[in-house]
Amino acid sequence: PYCLVIGGGQGGIMLGARLRQLGVPAIIIEKNARAGDSWRNRYRSLVLHDPVWYDHLPYIPFPENWPVFTPKDKMGDWLEMYARVMELNYWVATKCVSAAYDEAEKAWTVIVDRVGQRITLKPKHIVLATGAYGPPRQISLPGAEAFKGEILHSSQYSSGEKFRGKRVAVIGAASSGHDVSVDLWEAGAMVTMVQRSPTTVVKSDTLMEVGFEIFSEKALARGITTDKADMIVASTPFALVPKGQRALYDIIRERDADFYKRLSDSGFALDFGEDETGLLMKAYRTGSGFY
């Protein structure tokens, strides 16, 4: 292919669709067994935290009856359907083994393992669409080897059913920590969530009405389509984003002052980022510490 896309989640799939419409020969390789498995393999209760108007894929928008917050399996099925309908050259169960660039040929030599078979590809370009935040962050707990219970990362957690009636400690009080804690509690576990550092918390309704207002039904009514909103966001110089976010969170703190007071009074440690720029800048900088 002219371009090899390594990683077949939503980013790799959308890029593959754009390249196909431009007539650029491309192959997308994905380590999982099916398109969409990067969502299906997560914990049972996971739903997207972004509203549907923010999540449209190019060429095939979600239908009007699509939920505002998409369940993870539904998202996985949509990505699988999308890859098939858009006729993408999508290789599942395929991993990149090695890649080397030849300066003379101005091309890459890439060896991939496709369902146990080694294949050599010679693309001109490689795109790494392997996710924004990297591998799971494990913590080292002294004496963990003597613990008789189960220790697992949230990326390995699926459901709270097997923990019914058991005492469970969830280390971390951001998005995954809250989602897993609620799922465990609903399954009948006795849960203690341990907060190690302050968390930026924003109410979902507030985030949709203030933070994501440009991606909403109200914006559509004003003629701001998802494509137009994308262009507005993408054309904003990144150096200006922190200033805008700081002003936004001044509004959010005032709007939800009573909520934040009650949260702080309960003993929950709150912050709005190192420079008061809130959730979005935390997402950009570390991908953690917000809910």
PDB file of C-alpha atoms in Angstrom:
ATOM      1  CA  PRO A   1       0.000   0.000   0.000  1.00  0.00           C
ATOM      2  CA  TYR A   2       0.986   3.646  -0.275  1.00  0.00           C
ATOM      3  CA  CYS A   3       0.025   4.116   3.388  1.00  0.00           C
ATOM      4  CA  LEU A   4      -0.037   1.650   6.282  1.00  0.00           C
ATOM      5  CA  VAL A   5      -2.233   2.587   9.248  1.00  0.00           C
ATOM      6  CA  ILE A   6      -1.211   0.755  12.419  1.00  0.00           C
ATOM      7  CA  GLY A   7      -4.212   0.614  14.740  1.00  0.00           C
ATOM      8  CA  GLY A   8      -7.823   0.052  13.760  1.00  0.00           C
ATOM      9  CA  GLY A   9      -9.805   1.905  16.406  1.00  0.00           C
ATOM     10  CA  GLN A  10     -11.993   4.886  15.526  1.00  0.00           C
ATOM     11  CA  GLY A  11      -8.978   7.030  14.569  1.00  0.00           C
ATOM     12  CA  GLY A  12      -7.482   4.466  12.209  1.00  0.00           C
ATOM     13  CA  ILE A  13     -10.879   3.650  10.721  1.00  0.00           C
ATOM     14  CA  MET A  14     -11.780   7.294  10.061  1.00  0.00           C
ATOM     15  CA  LEU A  15      -8.382   7.961   8.496  1.00  0.00           C
ATOM     16  CA  GLY A  16      -8.792   4.838   6.365  1.00  0.00           C
ATOM     17  CA  ALA A  17     -12.165   6.106   5.159  1.00  0.00           C
ATOM     18  CA  ARG A  18     -10.701   9.507   4.238  1.00  0.00           C
ATOM     19  CA  LEU A  19      -7.792   7.908   2.377  1.00  0.00           C
ATOM     20  CA  ARG A  20     -10.132   5.626   0.438  1.00  0.00           C
ATOM     21  CA  GLN A  21     -12.264   8.569  -0.670  1.00  0.00           C
ATOM     22  CA  LEU A  22      -9.076  10.311  -1.828  1.00  0.00           C
ATOM     23  CA  GLY A  23      -8.044   7.238  -3.808  1.00  0.00           C
ATOM     24  CA  VAL A  24      -4.979   6.560  -1.652  1.00  0.00           C
ATOM     25  CA  PRO A  25      -4.158   2.814  -1.395  1.00  0.00           C
ATOM     26  CA  ALA A  26      -4.055   1.959   2.307  1.00  0.00           C
ATOM     27  CA  ILE A  27      -4.143  -0.998   4.673  1.00  0.00           C
ATOM     28  CA  ILE A  28      -5.326  -0.723   8.278  1.00  0.00           C
ATOM     29  CA  ILE A  29      -3.985  -3.363  10.660  1.00  0.00           C
ATOM     30  CA  GLU A  30      -5.659  -4.140  13.986  1.00  0.00           C
ATOM     31  CA  LYS A  31      -4.404  -6.530  16.661  1.00  0.00           C
ATOM     32  CA  ASN A  32      -7.878  -7.494  17.887  1.00  0.00           C
ATOM     33  CA  ALA A  33     -10.110 -10.141  16.316  1.00  0.00           C
ATOM     34  CA  ARG A  34     -12.811  -7.708  15.111  1.00  0.00           C
ATOM     35  CA  ALA A  35     -13.142  -4.050  14.276  1.00  0.00           C
ATOM     36  CA  GLY A  36     -14.596  -2.357  17.344  1.00  0.00           C
ATOM     37  CA  ASP A  37     -13.037  -4.751  19.861  1.00  0.00           C
ATOM     38  CA  SER A  38     -11.059  -1.897  21.412  1.00  0.00           C
ATOM     39  CA  TRP A  39     -14.467  -0.837  22.795  1.00  0.00           C
ATOM     40  CA  ARG A  40     -16.075  -4.245  23.295  1.00  0.00           C
ATOM     41  CA  ASN A  41     -13.178  -5.444  25.451  1.00  0.00           C
ATOM     42  CA  ARG A  42     -13.739  -2.749  28.092  1.00  0.00           C
ATOM     43  CA  TYR A  43     -15.798  -3.038  31.273  1.00  0.00           C
ATOM     44  CA  ARG A  44     -19.496  -3.800  30.925  1.00  0.00           C
ATOM     45  CA  SER A  45     -20.886  -0.455  32.110  1.00  0.00           C
ATOM     46  CA  LEU A  46     -18.739   1.766  29.868  1.00  0.00           C
ATOM     47  CA  VAL A  47     -20.467   4.398  27.753  1.00  0.00           C
ATOM     48  CA  LEU A  48     -18.895   7.254  25.812  1.00  0.00           C
ATOM     49  CA  HIS A  49     -18.652  10.407  27.931  1.00  0.00           C
ATOM     50  CA  ASP A  50     -18.939  12.671  24.874  1.00  0.00           C
ATOM     51  CA  PRO A  51     -22.374  13.463  23.377  1.00  0.00           C
ATOM     52  CA  VAL A  52     -23.342  11.910  20.056  1.00  0.00           C
ATOM     53  CA  TRP A  53     -23.038  15.217  18.157  1.00  0.00           C
ATOM     54  CA  TYR A  54     -19.327  15.218  18.998  1.00  0.00           C
ATOM     55  CA  ASP A  55     -18.775  11.618  17.873  1.00  0.00           C
ATOM     56  CA  HIS A  56     -20.016  11.422  14.269  1.00  0.00           C
ATOM     57  CA  LEU A  57     -17.764   9.619  11.790  1.00  0.00           C
ATOM     58  CA  PRO A  58     -17.246  11.097   8.294  1.00  0.00           C
ATOM     59  CA  TYR A  59     -19.640  10.151   5.478  1.00  0.00           C
ATOM     60  CA  ILE A  60     -22.058   8.089   7.635  1.00  0.00           C
ATOM     61  CA  PRO A  61     -23.484  10.039  10.604  1.00  0.00           C
ATOM     62  CA  PHE A  62     -25.243   8.263  13.448  1.00  0.00           C
ATOM     63  CA  PRO A  63     -29.033   7.974  12.957  1.00  0.00           C
ATOM     64  CA  GLU A  64     -31.333  10.471  14.676  1.00  0.00           C
ATOM     65  CA  ASN A  65     -32.495   7.914  17.259  1.00  0.00           C
ATOM     66  CA  TRP A  66     -28.927   7.180  18.404  1.00  0.00           C
ATOM     67  CA  PRO A  67     -28.424   7.594  22.200  1.00  0.00           C
ATOM     68  CA  VAL A  68     -26.725  10.767  23.421  1.00  0.00           C
ATOM     69  CA  PHE A  69     -24.093   8.657  25.210  1.00  0.00           C
ATOM     70  CA  THR A  70     -23.182   5.539  23.241  1.00  0.00           C
ATOM     71  CA  PRO A  71     -22.758   2.188  25.070  1.00  0.00           C
ATOM     72  CA  LYS A  72     -19.373   0.608  24.357  1.00  0.00           C
ATOM     73  CA  ASP A  73     -20.683  -2.501  22.529  1.00  0.00           C
ATOM     74  CA  LYS A  74     -22.941  -0.372  20.355  1.00  0.00           C
ATOM     75  CA  MET A  75     -19.944   1.772  19.438  1.00  0.00           C
ATOM     76  CA  GLY A  76     -17.916  -1.332  18.625  1.00  0.00           C
ATOM     77  CA  ASP A  77     -20.663  -2.662  16.358  1.00  0.00           C
ATOM     78  CA  TRP A  78     -20.929   0.698  14.582  1.00  0.00           C
ATOM     79  CA  LEU A  79     -17.193   0.763  13.880  1.00  0.00           C
ATOM     80  CA  GLU A  80     -17.320  -2.795  12.534  1.00  0.00           C
ATOM     81  CA  MET A  81     -20.263  -1.940  10.290  1.00  0.00           C
ATOM     82  CA  TYR A  82     -18.576   1.278   9.165  1.00  0.00           C
ATOM     83  CA  ALA A  83     -15.337  -0.474   8.170  1.00  0.00           C
ATOM     84  CA  ARG A  84     -17.326  -2.990   6.126  1.00  0.00           C
ATOM     85  CA  VAL A  85     -19.706  -0.518   4.472  1.00  0.00           C
ATOM     86  CA  MET A  86     -16.889   1.899   3.625  1.00  0.00           C
ATOM     87  CA  GLU A  87     -15.021  -1.058   2.047  1.00  0.00           C
ATOM     88  CA  LEU A  88     -11.835  -0.451   3.996  1.00  0.00           C
ATOM     89  CA  ASN A  89      -8.812  -2.696   3.529  1.00  0.00           C
ATOM     90  CA  TYR A  90      -8.906  -3.767   7.175  1.00  0.00           C
ATOM     91  CA  TRP A  91      -6.757  -6.626   8.489  1.00  0.00           C
ATOM     92  CA  VAL A  92      -7.790  -8.025  11.871  1.00  0.00           C
ATOM     93  CA  ALA A  93      -5.623 -10.143  14.199  1.00  0.00           C
ATOM     94  CA  THR A  94      -2.567  -8.424  12.708  1.00  0.00           C
ATOM     95  CA  LYS A  95       0.410  -6.951  14.567  1.00  0.00           C
ATOM     96  CA  CYS A  96       3.393  -4.929  13.401  1.00  0.00           C
ATOM     97  CA  VAL A  97       6.561  -6.923  14.100  1.00  0.00           C
ATOM     98  CA  SER A  98       9.161  -4.485  12.746  1.00  0.00           C
ATOM     99  CA  ALA A  99       9.531  -1.412  10.552  1.00  0.00           C
ATOM    100  CA  ALA A 100      12.627   0.053   8.882  1.00  0.00           C
ATOM    101  CA  TYR A 101      12.916   3.057   6.569  1.00  0.00           C
ATOM    102  CA  ASP A 102      15.064   2.906   3.422  1.00  0.00           C
ATOM    103  CA  GLU A 103      16.391   6.378   2.588  1.00  0.00           C
ATOM    104  CA  ALA A 104      17.369   5.325  -0.933  1.00  0.00           C
ATOM    105  CA  GLU A 105      13.969   3.888  -1.837  1.00  0.00           C
ATOM    106  CA  LYS A 106      12.061   6.440   0.271  1.00  0.00           C
ATOM    107  CA  ALA A 107       9.913   3.602   1.541  1.00  0.00           C
ATOM    108  CA  TRP A 108       9.356   1.475   4.614  1.00  0.00           C
ATOM    109  CA  THR A 109       9.862  -2.245   4.982  1.00  0.00           C
ATOM    110  CA  VAL A 110       7.283  -3.451   7.469  1.00  0.00           C
ATOM    111  CA  ILE A 111       6.870  -7.008   8.673  1.00  0.00           C
ATOM    112  CA  VAL A 112       3.436  -7.832  10.071  1.00  0.00           C
ATOM    113  CA  ASP A 113       2.085 -10.968  11.691  1.00  0.00           C
ATOM    114  CA  ARG A 114      -1.354 -11.676  10.231  1.00  0.00           C
ATOM    115  CA  VAL A 115      -3.005 -14.554  12.074  1.00  0.00           C
ATOM    116  CA  GLY A 116       0.382 -16.236  12.486  1.00  0.00           C
ATOM    117  CA  GLN A 117       1.631 -15.557   8.944  1.00  0.00           C
ATOM    118  CA  ARG A 118       4.551 -13.146   8.420  1.00  0.00           C
ATOM    119  CA  ILE A 119       3.919 -10.692   5.581  1.00  0.00           C
ATOM    120  CA  THR A 120       6.269  -7.973   4.285  1.00  0.00           C
ATOM    121  CA  LEU A 121       4.747  -4.645   3.243  1.00  0.00           C
ATOM    122  CA  LYS A 122       6.451  -1.734   1.455  1.00  0.00           C
ATOM    123  CA  PRO A 123       4.452   1.416   2.230  1.00  0.00           C
ATOM    124  CA  LYS A 124       5.663   4.942   1.534  1.00  0.00           C
ATOM    125  CA  HIS A 125       4.048   6.204   4.721  1.00  0.00           C
ATOM    126  CA  ILE A 126       3.123   4.796   8.143  1.00  0.00           C
ATOM    127  CA  VAL A 127       0.503   6.260  10.456  1.00  0.00           C
ATOM    128  CA  LEU A 128       0.487   5.195  14.109  1.00  0.00           C
ATOM    129  CA  ALA A 129      -3.160   5.197  15.197  1.00  0.00           C
ATOM    130  CA  THR A 130      -2.488   3.250  18.371  1.00  0.00           C
ATOM    131  CA  GLY A 131      -4.428   5.369  20.852  1.00  0.00           C
ATOM    132  CA  ALA A 132      -3.904   8.629  22.674  1.00  0.00           C
ATOM    133  CA  TYR A 133      -2.807   7.555  26.130  1.00  0.00           C
ATOM    134  CA  GLY A 134      -0.530   4.522  25.931  1.00  0.00           C
ATOM    135  CA  PRO A 135      -0.422   1.320  28.000  1.00  0.00           C
ATOM    136  CA  PRO A 136      -2.172   0.841  31.378  1.00  0.00           C
ATOM    137  CA  ARG A 137      -0.481   2.556  34.326  1.00  0.00           C
ATOM    138  CA  GLN A 138       0.174  -0.058  36.993  1.00  0.00           C
ATOM    139  CA  ILE A 139       1.178   0.882  40.548  1.00  0.00           C
ATOM    140  CA  SER A 140       3.599  -1.100  42.686  1.00  0.00           C
ATOM    141  CA  LEU A 141       2.077  -2.152  46.004  1.00  0.00           C
ATOM    142  CA  PRO A 142       4.491  -3.475  48.662  1.00  0.00           C
ATOM    143  CA  GLY A 143       3.340  -6.891  49.844  1.00  0.00           C
ATOM    144  CA  ALA A 144       1.043  -7.429  46.869  1.00  0.00           C
ATOM    145  CA  GLU A 145       2.490 -10.893  46.330  1.00  0.00           C
ATOM    146  CA  ALA A 146       1.105 -11.977  49.715  1.00  0.00           C
ATOM    147  CA  PHE A 147      -2.414 -10.700  48.999  1.00  0.00           C
ATOM    148  CA  LYS A 148      -4.809 -13.617  48.539  1.00  0.00           C
ATOM    149  CA  GLY A 149      -7.412 -11.676  46.611  1.00  0.00           C
ATOM    150  CA  GLU A 150      -7.393 -10.544  42.986  1.00  0.00           C
ATOM    151  CA  ILE A 151      -5.427  -7.495  41.795  1.00  0.00           C
ATOM    152  CA  LEU A 152      -6.244  -6.150  38.355  1.00  0.00           C
ATOM    153  CA  HIS A 153      -6.081  -2.941  36.329  1.00  0.00           C
ATOM    154  CA  SER A 154      -9.327  -1.317  35.185  1.00  0.00           C
ATOM    155  CA  SER A 155      -8.454  -2.280  31.592  1.00  0.00           C
ATOM    156  CA  GLN A 156      -8.730  -5.926  32.731  1.00  0.00           C
ATOM    157  CA  TYR A 157     -12.015  -5.397  34.609  1.00  0.00           C
ATOM    158  CA  SER A 158     -15.185  -6.610  32.905  1.00  0.00           C
ATOM    159  CA  SER A 159     -18.055  -6.879  35.399  1.00  0.00           C
ATOM    160  CA  GLY A 160     -18.749  -6.717  39.109  1.00  0.00           C
ATOM    161  CA  GLU A 161     -20.798  -9.925  39.162  1.00  0.00           C
ATOM    162  CA  LYS A 162     -17.998 -12.132  40.474  1.00  0.00           C
ATOM    163  CA  PHE A 163     -17.306  -9.661  43.291  1.00  0.00           C
ATOM    164  CA  ARG A 164     -20.840  -9.783  44.710  1.00  0.00           C
ATOM    165  CA  GLY A 165     -20.703  -9.732  48.519  1.00  0.00           C
ATOM    166  CA  LYS A 166     -16.942  -9.147  48.572  1.00  0.00           C
ATOM    167  CA  ARG A 167     -14.913  -6.192  49.843  1.00  0.00           C
ATOM    168  CA  VAL A 168     -13.215  -4.347  46.990  1.00  0.00           C
ATOM    169  CA  ALA A 169     -10.827  -1.380  47.041  1.00  0.00           C
ATOM    170  CA  VAL A 170     -10.692   0.734  43.887  1.00  0.00           C
ATOM    171  CA  ILE A 171      -7.462   2.743  43.697  1.00  0.00           C
ATOM    172  CA  GLY A 172      -8.136   5.921  41.750  1.00  0.00           C
ATOM    173  CA  ALA A 173     -10.980   8.443  41.698  1.00  0.00           C
ATOM    174  CA  ALA A 174     -11.142   9.597  38.090  1.00  0.00           C
ATOM    175  CA  SER A 175     -13.305   8.283  35.212  1.00  0.00           C
ATOM    176  CA  SER A 176     -12.400   4.582  35.344  1.00  0.00           C
ATOM    177  CA  GLY A 177     -12.371   4.567  39.147  1.00  0.00           C
ATOM    178  CA  HIS A 178     -15.872   6.016  39.357  1.00  0.00           C
ATOM    179  CA  ASP A 179     -17.300   3.809  36.600  1.00  0.00           C
ATOM    180  CA  VAL A 180     -15.839   0.629  38.088  1.00  0.00           C
ATOM    181  CA  SER A 181     -16.903   1.583  41.632  1.00  0.00           C
ATOM    182  CA  VAL A 182     -20.504   2.168  40.565  1.00  0.00           C
ATOM    183  CA  ASP A 183     -20.583  -1.092  38.607  1.00  0.00           C
ATOM    184  CA  LEU A 184     -19.227  -3.006  41.618  1.00  0.00           C
ATOM    185  CA  TRP A 185     -21.736  -1.372  43.975  1.00  0.00           C
ATOM    186  CA  GLU A 186     -24.634  -2.176  41.634  1.00  0.00           C
ATOM    187  CA  ALA A 187     -23.427  -5.793  41.521  1.00  0.00           C
ATOM    188  CA  GLY A 188     -23.567  -6.036  45.323  1.00  0.00           C
ATOM    189  CA  ALA A 189     -19.912  -5.585  46.256  1.00  0.00           C
ATOM    190  CA  MET A 190     -18.755  -3.571  49.285  1.00  0.00           C
ATOM    191  CA  VAL A 191     -16.678  -0.857  47.637  1.00  0.00           C
ATOM    192  CA  THR A 192     -14.115   1.605  48.952  1.00  0.00           C
ATOM    193  CA  MET A 193     -12.733   4.078  46.420  1.00  0.00           C
ATOM    194  CA  VAL A 194      -9.285   5.429  47.337  1.00  0.00           C
ATOM    195  CA  GLN A 195      -8.431   8.920  46.058  1.00  0.00           C
ATOM    196  CA  ARG A 196      -4.690   9.565  45.866  1.00  0.00           C
ATOM    197  CA  SER A 197      -4.727  13.023  44.250  1.00  0.00           C
ATOM    198  CA  PRO A 198      -7.309  15.711  43.386  1.00  0.00           C
ATOM    199  CA  THR A 199      -9.783  15.050  40.582  1.00  0.00           C
ATOM    200  CA  THR A 200     -11.338  17.515  38.150  1.00  0.00           C
ATOM    201  CA  VAL A 201     -15.087  16.831  38.174  1.00  0.00           C
ATOM    202  CA  VAL A 202     -17.638  18.340  35.791  1.00  0.00           C
ATOM    203  CA  LYS A 203     -21.357  17.559  35.743  1.00  0.00           C
ATOM    204  CA  SER A 204     -22.398  15.936  32.482  1.00  0.00           C
ATOM    205  CA  ASP A 205     -25.275  18.367  31.878  1.00  0.00           C
ATOM    206  CA  THR A 206     -22.980  21.327  32.449  1.00  0.00           C
ATOM    207  CA  LEU A 207     -20.326  19.972  30.111  1.00  0.00           C
ATOM    208  CA  MET A 208     -22.895  19.465  27.346  1.00  0.00           C
ATOM    209  CA  GLU A 209     -24.566  22.843  27.790  1.00  0.00           C
ATOM    210  CA  VAL A 210     -21.406  24.922  28.312  1.00  0.00           C
ATOM    211  CA  GLY A 211     -18.329  22.957  27.232  1.00  0.00           C
ATOM    212  CA  PHE A 212     -19.761  21.089  24.235  1.00  0.00           C
ATOM    213  CA  GLU A 213     -22.371  23.657  23.221  1.00  0.00           C
ATOM    214  CA  ILE A 214     -20.900  23.884  19.722  1.00  0.00           C
ATOM    215  CA  PHE A 215     -21.638  20.148  19.315  1.00  0.00           C
ATOM    216  CA  SER A 216     -25.346  20.056  20.204  1.00  0.00           C
ATOM    217  CA  GLU A 217     -28.913  20.184  18.913  1.00  0.00           C
ATOM    218  CA  LYS A 218     -28.951  23.913  19.661  1.00  0.00           C
ATOM    219  CA  ALA A 219     -25.868  24.417  17.505  1.00  0.00           C
ATOM    220  CA  LEU A 220     -27.443  22.411  14.683  1.00  0.00           C
ATOM    221  CA  ALA A 221     -30.533  24.625  14.893  1.00  0.00           C
ATOM    222  CA  ARG A 222     -28.235  27.630  14.345  1.00  0.00           C
ATOM    223  CA  GLY A 223     -26.714  25.980  11.287  1.00  0.00           C
ATOM    224  CA  ILE A 224     -23.495  24.809  12.961  1.00  0.00           C
ATOM    225  CA  THR A 225     -23.143  21.263  11.673  1.00  0.00           C
ATOM    226  CA  THR A 226     -20.622  18.799  13.063  1.00  0.00           C
ATOM    227  CA  ASP A 227     -18.354  19.532  10.083  1.00  0.00           C
ATOM    228  CA  LYS A 228     -18.497  23.277  10.792  1.00  0.00           C
ATOM    229  CA  ALA A 229     -17.898  22.730  14.504  1.00  0.00           C
ATOM    230  CA  ASP A 230     -14.929  20.493  13.702  1.00  0.00           C
ATOM    231  CA  MET A 231     -13.481  23.213  11.479  1.00  0.00           C
ATOM    232  CA  ILE A 232     -13.921  25.862  14.187  1.00  0.00           C
ATOM    233  CA  VAL A 233     -12.181  23.689  16.782  1.00  0.00           C
ATOM    234  CA  ALA A 234      -9.404  22.511  14.448  1.00  0.00           C
ATOM    235  CA  SER A 235      -8.656  26.042  13.228  1.00  0.00           C
ATOM    236  CA  THR A 236      -8.239  27.453  16.747  1.00  0.00           C
ATOM    237  CA  PRO A 237      -4.492  27.807  17.482  1.00  0.00           C
ATOM    238  CA  PHE A 238      -3.605  25.443  20.307  1.00  0.00           C
ATOM    239  CA  ALA A 239      -1.764  28.204  22.172  1.00  0.00           C
ATOM    240  CA  LEU A 240      -5.123  29.967  22.628  1.00  0.00           C
ATOM    241  CA  VAL A 241      -6.926  26.923  24.039  1.00  0.00           C
ATOM    242  CA  PRO A 242      -5.735  27.170  27.687  1.00  0.00           C
ATOM    243  CA  LYS A 243      -6.909  30.781  27.970  1.00  0.00           C
ATOM    244  CA  GLY A 244     -10.324  29.881  26.586  1.00  0.00           C
ATOM    245  CA  GLN A 245     -10.631  26.856  28.861  1.00  0.00           C
ATOM    246  CA  ARG A 246      -9.661  28.906  31.916  1.00  0.00           C
ATOM    247  CA  ALA A 247     -12.465  31.360  31.164  1.00  0.00           C
ATOM    248  CA  LEU A 248     -14.866  28.454  30.580  1.00  0.00           C
ATOM    249  CA  TYR A 249     -14.108  26.927  33.976  1.00  0.00           C
ATOM    250  CA  ASP A 250     -14.648  30.256  35.709  1.00  0.00           C
ATOM    251  CA  ILE A 251     -18.210  30.011  34.367  1.00  0.00           C
ATOM    252  CA  ILE A 252     -18.554  26.340  35.341  1.00  0.00           C
ATOM    253  CA  ARG A 253     -17.323  26.919  38.911  1.00  0.00           C
ATOM    254  CA  GLU A 254     -19.840  29.724  39.399  1.00  0.00           C
ATOM    255  CA  ARG A 255     -22.679  27.794  37.754  1.00  0.00           C
ATOM    256  CA  ASP A 256     -22.175  24.672  39.910  1.00  0.00           C
ATOM    257  CA  ALA A 257     -20.796  26.318  43.066  1.00  0.00           C
ATOM    258  CA  ASP A 258     -23.214  24.480  45.382  1.00  0.00           C
ATOM    259  CA  PHE A 259     -22.344  21.113  43.809  1.00  0.00           C
ATOM    260  CA  TYR A 260     -18.615  21.723  44.275  1.00  0.00           C
ATOM    261  CA  LYS A 261     -19.110  22.880  47.872  1.00  0.00           C
ATOM    262  CA  ARG A 262     -21.018  19.711  48.752  1.00  0.00           C
ATOM    263  CA  LEU A 263     -18.392  17.573  47.028  1.00  0.00           C
ATOM    264  CA  SER A 264     -15.549  19.281  48.910  1.00  0.00           C
ATOM    265  CA  ASP A 265     -17.440  19.142  52.212  1.00  0.00           C
ATOM    266  CA  SER A 266     -17.787  15.373  51.782  1.00  0.00           C
ATOM    267  CA  GLY A 267     -13.978  15.078  51.803  1.00  0.00           C
ATOM    268  CA  PHE A 268     -13.473  14.676  48.057  1.00  0.00           C
ATOM    269  CA  ALA A 269     -10.304  16.413  46.796  1.00  0.00           C
ATOM    270  CA  LEU A 270     -11.061  18.717  43.861  1.00  0.00           C
ATOM    271  CA  ASP A 271      -8.942  20.704  41.450  1.00  0.00           C
ATOM    272  CA  PHE A 272      -9.274  22.291  38.022  1.00  0.00           C
ATOM    273  CA  GLY A 273      -5.846  21.449  36.695  1.00  0.00           C
ATOM    274  CA  GLU A 274      -2.410  22.879  37.328  1.00  0.00           C
ATOM    275  CA  ASP A 275      -3.384  26.213  35.781  1.00  0.00           C
ATOM    276  CA  GLU A 276      -7.159  26.176  36.367  1.00  0.00           C
ATOM    277  CA  THR A 277      -7.834  25.130  32.748  1.00  0.00           C
ATOM    278  CA  GLY A 278     -10.035  22.188  33.650  1.00  0.00           C
ATOM    279  CA  LEU A 279     -10.917  18.844  32.144  1.00  0.00           C
ATOM    280  CA  LEU A 280     -10.009  19.328  28.477  1.00  0.00           C
ATOM    281  CA  MET A 281      -6.433  20.409  29.157  1.00  0.00           C
ATOM    282  CA  LYS A 282      -5.986  17.492  31.562  1.00  0.00           C
ATOM    283  CA  ALA A 283      -7.205  15.202  28.791  1.00  0.00           C
ATOM    284  CA  TYR A 284      -4.705  16.731  26.366  1.00  0.00           C
ATOM    285  CA  ARG A 285      -1.784  16.726  28.798  1.00  0.00           C
ATOM    286  CA  THR A 286      -2.086  13.503  30.792  1.00  0.00           C
ATOM    287  CA  GLY A 287      -5.316  11.733  29.859  1.00  0.00           C
ATOM    288  CA  SER A 288      -6.087  11.262  33.548  1.00  0.00           C
ATOM    289  CA  GLY A 289      -7.361  12.915  36.708  1.00  0.00           C
ATOM    290  CA  PHE A 290     -10.837  13.942  35.561  1.00  0.00           C
ATOM    291  CA  TYR A 291     -14.422  12.710  35.721  1.00  0.00           C
TER     292      TYR A 291
END
